Amino acid sequence: MDYRIRDFNDVSFNLLMKKRIHKVLLVCSKYDSFILEEDGRIDEQIFNEYVSLNLRYPPVFIQAFSSEHAFEIMQNEEIDLIITMLNIGDMDAFELANKIKKKYNKKPIVVLTPFSRTVSIKLKNQNTHAIDYVFSWLGDSSILLAIIKLIEDIMNVDDDVKNVGVQTIILVENSIRFYSSYLPSIYKIIYEQSKEFMIEGLNEHQQMLRMRGRPKILLATNYEDAIYFYEKYKNNLLGVISDVAYHRNGERDQNAGVRLCKLVLKEDKYIPFLLQSSDIRQKEVAKKLKVKFLYKQSSSLLRELQEFIKEYLAFGPFTFKDPKTMKVMHTGKDLKTLQEKIYKISDDSLIYHLERHHFSKWLNARALFALAERFKYHKIEEFDNTAEIKKYIYETISSFRMIKGRGIIADFNKSDFDKYLIFSRIGDGSIGGKARGLAFIDTLIKRNKIRNKYPNTIIQIPRTVVLSTDIFDEFMKNNDLFKIGLSQLSDEDILKHFINAKLPKHIVENLKIIVSVIQEPIAIRSSSLLEDSHYQPFAGVYKTYMIPRIGTNLKKMVIQLENAIKSVYASVYYKESKAYMLATKNIIDEEKMAIILQEVCGKRYNNIFYPTISGVARSINFYPIELEKPKDGIASIALGLGKYIVDGGMSLRFSPKYPKKILQLSSTQNTLKETQKDFYALDLDTDSFKPSLNDGINIKKLKIKDAENDSSLRFVASTYDFQNNIIRNGINYEGKKLITFSNILNHNIFPLSDILKELLKIGEKEMNNPVEIEFAVYLDTPKGSPAIFSFLQIRPIVELAEHLDIDIENIKQENIIISSETALGNGIIENITDIVYVNPELFNAAESKNISNEVEMINNKFIKENKNYILIGPGRWGSSDPWLGIPVNWTQISQARLIIESGLKNYRIDPSQGTHFFQNLTSFGVGYFTINPYINDGFYNLEYLSKQKAVFEGKYLRHIKFSSPAKIVIDGKKNKGIVLKPIKNHDKFNKNDIFVA
């Protein structure tokens, strides 16, 4: 037998209870109205009943004091249920019911009457075919709730059983007096049970929806109705409560209930069945049938009924019994504790409960239908032994709990938080942009059923807990930190104030639980209100810290976690953040910070921790090479932590559509020169993390050689054979190890390209926009365990879609300052009079850090003047490696409207792509050119610029200012861009002067 755990179908609780009683017409005299109301309005009484049972949608009662008034109301109101007293003055209830049914034949009608012998006689002598039910008023307003819910159950039972598998309870009783007493009591038990199983919902909304999955009560008053209900719903039946004597074939049958009992037990000898009678002699009959008995004249009638329902209809906790003594050995109050007890119970107890379908019945009663179905149809004989059964039950519940948490933002609960909760939140405020993106990914994975789509691979988000923005507010107010954050203090001083402040005590208590459950290092990520929004991407502006897992010293880990959280909070008020706010026209006082606490993907290697692969992928490729098209997308991957890619390190670039066509690996020389030389890993030294402005304080930058003994390299590395000057796939050779990802991209040992193609396609479709995703992959898993693809982030890529009327290709070169064949952006950029460029003759890569300082100084002048400029320089702008380009951050070039990367004769670098820096530039509509004029890739009229008078000429930079604006034109479809020389009136082109004839 195949015991592999498969996905569970989602239970769509939102499809349940679609038909509801919204408006009730109560037809009665003013006296009866007074008797019903006693000292309050009926609306208030029924509302209080609903609130006490955690119910929503209480109906509205509209009162009519005569039949004429009733019809007038029904003509003007959409009435769902009519409740009428027996006597209403101008006509009796039976005549009124007949008249209503003739005009409104589908409206349910209930007669409510005080109980008396006279009333019973009157009912016997009347034709009641137009009346759906008659109930006795026993002085308790809960009867009204029972009536409404009974009618709603009948209205919804077919769809709810068919669509979801809702369970039923059949009550067979023809005594108005008794079922008027039973039903309120049964519904009360059911709703108390519903409040118990609400906890299986992971947030308030889900909990309220789960209540719709409660069992339906079906009231039969004769044998034929009972048989009808049984045959129709027997596969979804929790149990039967039946009188002994009632009508069968139109005549009273003293043994009708016994007949029904025998028929039901013949098909399922373990179905719970309760016989109840006013004849105590029937107790012996019940005993012979091995069913329970309820004596109607008992002084504790309702309590005994409640005990039967709780014990035998699987309400209340699951009680594991010793079948010999019937003593309760263990108790499972919810699914979590049920799972925990499975390995603790005896084999005899397990068999006893399995034979009687107690597991499936208990699960069904708690609306855990998908799980109940797994257990219901398995027979004990299908398993080799009880150990195998226990394993199957445990793993099935485990799988269900894991899947149940997918796509859901659960409310964090200290007592319930465990490894099965994937995404939890603490607090009631916003979870911020980045956390919203994560939650969206979780639902995307679930909705598109891709978690287990690829063999031996799981696609998931890492285990995540979010501290919402109200925690930030509480922290700031409690410690009076707003004045510190908004002050002109240095970043260092702001951080000190924040570290010395205290997190709310209840948050610290929650952090203790979190570190006891998460067994890997934890990333502490920002998730501000503005991060990763559609038009204001704040990617990489705030800090992200990582703390190592500290063995059993959880106290120390909690302290480090607290400090990391406070450090992220502080980063909201750093100089760079404030500059970004200014540039984006946002008000820093409006910014609020949520915090993401997230399990880090990867594996421990000695005293460091890192994933096998980190990567960024985009659904649109702004720099396609031969065969590639922009829509094919692009990915950059590297060994180790993703900080390497985010900071602009030398990652491997490939199109998921053409994973074997990689320019960097096109020759041995290229591979040696253009593959990853370093990687980042988390330092697991318990003292490596300290509060710092540098969020990479405990991130080690290591050489690839340092990882040669790590088993991770067997997935991603090749070997350079010095003697033969060739590169061999794999690491089982002598020679230098190179990060080529050949086993993955050429030999598909892991379906990375296929996964990325699908995720980018789905992401673009669901966001209705090109997207960028971040991911990490853990391949070096224990034997037999699947590889883990951690989907870390998704954000939209903002494109410019301006239509161009200018034909770039036909503009005379003499009118062009710069042209590019690999231009990013689309449209026309005007009103730029300034160009700042690195003088190629003075450039020295060793001085690139000093150049960035000079750029910042000039950029600050443009900030003060609120003006933009064109920036030109060699290599990658924003690279963390000064040998690859000028290592500026965004605030140092924030006023640049066009940024140009220019190669030199002996300095040719691939264009930037896939970094936070790059994302922010494109999101603000900044044009981006790459040129290598020394290999005829683009045009750069340096001679023209050199002749212009300099406003500023520093050691490395020249700043020139035109008297008229230059014009930037970018054709995004063709990836071509130009900068035109200034003309006094660009709007009135003289085509003969500008364009080729």
Coordinates of N, CA and C in Angstrom, one line a residue, residues 377-454:
Y377 N -11.8 5.6 5.3 CA -11.9 4.5 4.4 C -10.8 3.5 4.4
H378 N -9.8 3.7 5.3 CA -8.7 2.7 5.5 C -9.2 1.6 6.5
K379 N -8.8 0.4 6.2 CA -9.1 -0.7 7.0 C -7.8 -1.1 7.7
I380 N -8.0 -1.7 8.9 CA -6.8 -2.1 9.7 C -6.0 -3.1 8.9
E381 N -6.7 -4.0 8.2 CA -6.0 -5.1 7.5 C -5.1 -4.6 6.4
E382 N -5.2 -3.3 6.0 CA -4.3 -2.8 5.0 C -2.9 -2.5 5.5
F383 N -2.8 -2.5 6.8 CA -1.5 -2.2 7.4 C -0.8 -3.5 7.9
D384 N 0.5 -3.5 7.9 CA 1.3 -4.7 8.4 C 1.2 -4.8 9.9
N385 N 1.2 -3.7 10.6 CA 1.2 -3.7 12.1 C 0.7 -2.4 12.6
T386 N 0.6 -2.3 13.9 CA 0.0 -1.1 14.6 C 1.1 0.0 14.5
A387 N 2.3 -0.3 14.5 CA 3.4 0.7 14.4 C 3.2 1.5 13.1
E388 N 2.9 0.7 12.0 CA 2.7 1.4 10.7 C 1.4 2.2 10.7
I389 N 0.4 1.8 11.4 CA -0.8 2.6 11.5 C -0.5 3.9 12.3
K390 N 0.2 3.8 13.4 CA 0.5 5.0 14.1 C 1.3 6.0 13.3
K391 N 2.3 5.5 12.6 CA 3.1 6.3 11.7 C 2.2 7.0 10.7
Y392 N 1.3 6.2 10.1 CA 0.4 6.8 9.0 C -0.4 7.9 9.6
I393 N -1.1 7.7 10.8 CA -1.9 8.7 11.4 C -1.1 9.9 11.7
Y394 N 0.0 9.7 12.4 CA 0.9 10.8 12.8 C 1.3 11.7 11.6
E395 N 1.8 11.0 10.5 CA 2.3 11.7 9.4 C 1.2 12.4 8.6
T396 N 0.0 11.7 8.6 CA -1.1 12.3 7.8 C -1.6 13.6 8.5
I397 N -1.7 13.5 9.9 CA -2.0 14.8 10.6 C -1.0 15.8 10.4
S398 N 0.3 15.4 10.5 CA 1.4 16.3 10.3 C 1.3 17.0 9.0
S399 N 1.1 16.3 7.9 CA 0.9 16.8 6.6 C -0.2 17.8 6.5
F400 N -1.4 17.4 7.1 CA -2.5 18.2 7.1 C -2.3 19.5 7.8
R401 N -1.7 19.5 8.9 CA -1.4 20.7 9.7 C -0.4 21.6 9.0
M402 N 0.5 21.0 8.3 CA 1.5 21.8 7.5 C 0.8 22.5 6.4
I403 N 0.0 21.8 5.6 CA -0.7 22.3 4.5 C -1.8 23.3 4.9
K404 N -2.4 23.0 6.1 CA -3.5 23.9 6.6 C -2.9 25.3 6.8
G405 N -1.6 25.4 7.2 CA -1.0 26.7 7.5 C -0.5 27.4 6.3
R406 N -0.6 26.8 5.1 CA -0.1 27.4 3.9 C -1.2 28.4 3.4
G407 N -0.7 29.6 2.9 CA -1.6 30.6 2.4 C -2.4 31.3 3.4
I408 N -2.1 31.1 4.7 CA -2.9 31.7 5.8 C -2.0 32.6 6.6
I409 N -2.4 33.8 7.0 CA -1.7 34.6 8.0 C -2.4 34.3 9.3
A410 N -1.7 33.4 10.1 CA -2.2 33.0 11.4 C -2.0 34.0 12.5
D411 N -2.9 34.1 13.4 CA -2.7 34.9 14.6 C -1.7 34.1 15.5
F412 N -0.6 34.8 15.9 CA 0.3 34.1 16.8 C -0.3 33.8 18.2
N413 N -0.1 32.6 18.6 CA -0.6 32.2 20.0 C 0.5 31.4 20.6
K414 N 0.9 31.9 21.8 CA 2.1 31.3 22.5 C 1.9 29.8 22.7
S415 N 0.7 29.4 23.0 CA 0.4 28.0 23.4 C 0.3 27.1 22.1
D416 N 0.0 27.7 21.0 CA -0.2 26.9 19.8 C 0.9 27.0 18.7
F417 N 1.9 27.9 18.9 CA 2.9 28.1 17.9 C 3.8 26.9 17.9
D418 N 4.0 26.3 16.7 CA 4.9 25.2 16.5 C 5.3 25.2 15.1
K419 N 6.0 24.1 14.7 CA 6.6 24.0 13.4 C 5.6 24.0 12.2
Y420 N 4.4 23.8 12.6 CA 3.4 23.6 11.5 C 2.8 25.0 11.0
L421 N 3.1 26.0 11.8 CA 2.6 27.4 11.4 C 3.7 28.0 10.5
I422 N 3.4 28.3 9.3 CA 4.3 28.9 8.3 C 4.4 30.4 8.4
F423 N 3.2 31.0 8.6 CA 3.2 32.5 8.5 C 2.3 33.0 9.7
S424 N 2.8 33.6 10.7 CA 2.1 34.1 11.8 C 2.3 35.6 12.0
R425 N 1.3 36.2 12.6 CA 1.5 37.7 12.9 C 1.3 37.9 14.4
I426 N 2.0 38.9 14.9 CA 1.8 39.3 16.3 C 1.4 40.8 16.2
G427 N 0.2 41.1 16.7 CA -0.3 42.5 16.7 C -1.4 42.6 15.7
D428 N -2.1 43.8 15.7 CA -3.3 44.1 14.9 C -3.0 45.1 13.8
G429 N -1.8 45.6 13.8 CA -1.5 46.7 12.8 C -1.2 46.1 11.4
S430 N -0.7 46.9 10.5 CA -0.3 46.5 9.2 C 1.0 45.6 9.3
I431 N 1.1 44.7 8.4 CA 2.3 43.8 8.3 C 3.3 44.4 7.4
G432 N 3.1 45.5 6.7 CA 4.0 46.1 5.8 C 4.1 45.5 4.5
G433 N 4.8 46.2 3.6 CA 4.9 45.8 2.2 C 5.6 44.5 1.9
K434 N 6.7 44.3 2.5 CA 7.5 43.1 2.3 C 6.8 41.9 2.8
A435 N 6.2 42.0 4.0 CA 5.4 40.9 4.5 C 4.2 40.6 3.7
R436 N 3.6 41.6 3.2 CA 2.4 41.4 2.3 C 2.9 40.6 1.1
G437 N 4.1 40.9 0.6 CA 4.6 40.2 -0.6 C 4.8 38.7 -0.3
L438 N 5.3 38.5 0.9 CA 5.5 37.1 1.4 C 4.2 36.3 1.5
A439 N 3.2 37.0 2.1 CA 1.9 36.4 2.3 C 1.3 36.1 1.0
F440 N 1.5 37.0 0.0 CA 1.0 36.8 -1.3 C 1.6 35.6 -2.0
I441 N 3.0 35.5 -1.8 CA 3.7 34.3 -2.4 C 3.1 33.0 -1.8
D442 N 2.8 33.0 -0.5 CA 2.3 31.8 0.1 C 1.0 31.4 -0.5
T443 N 0.1 32.4 -0.7 CA -1.2 32.1 -1.3 C -1.0 31.7 -2.8
L444 N 0.0 32.3 -3.5 CA 0.2 32.0 -4.9 C 0.7 30.5 -5.0
I445 N 1.6 30.1 -4.1 CA 2.0 28.7 -4.2 C 0.9 27.8 -3.9
K446 N 0.0 28.1 -3.0 CA -1.1 27.2 -2.6 C -2.1 27.2 -3.8
R447 N -2.5 28.4 -4.2 CA -3.5 28.5 -5.3 C -3.1 27.8 -6.6
N448 N -1.9 27.9 -6.9 CA -1.4 27.3 -8.2 C -0.9 25.9 -8.0
K449 N -1.0 25.3 -6.8 CA -0.6 24.0 -6.5 C 0.8 23.6 -7.0
I450 N 1.8 24.4 -6.6 CA 3.1 24.2 -7.1 C 4.1 23.7 -6.0
R451 N 3.6 23.6 -4.8 CA 4.4 23.3 -3.6 C 5.2 22.0 -3.9
N452 N 4.4 21.0 -4.3 CA 5.0 19.6 -4.6 C 5.0 19.2 -6.0
K453 N 5.0 20.2 -6.9 CA 4.8 19.9 -8.3 C 6.1 19.2 -8.9
Y454 N 7.2 19.6 -8.4 CA 8.5 19.1 -9.0 C 9.0 18.0 -8.1

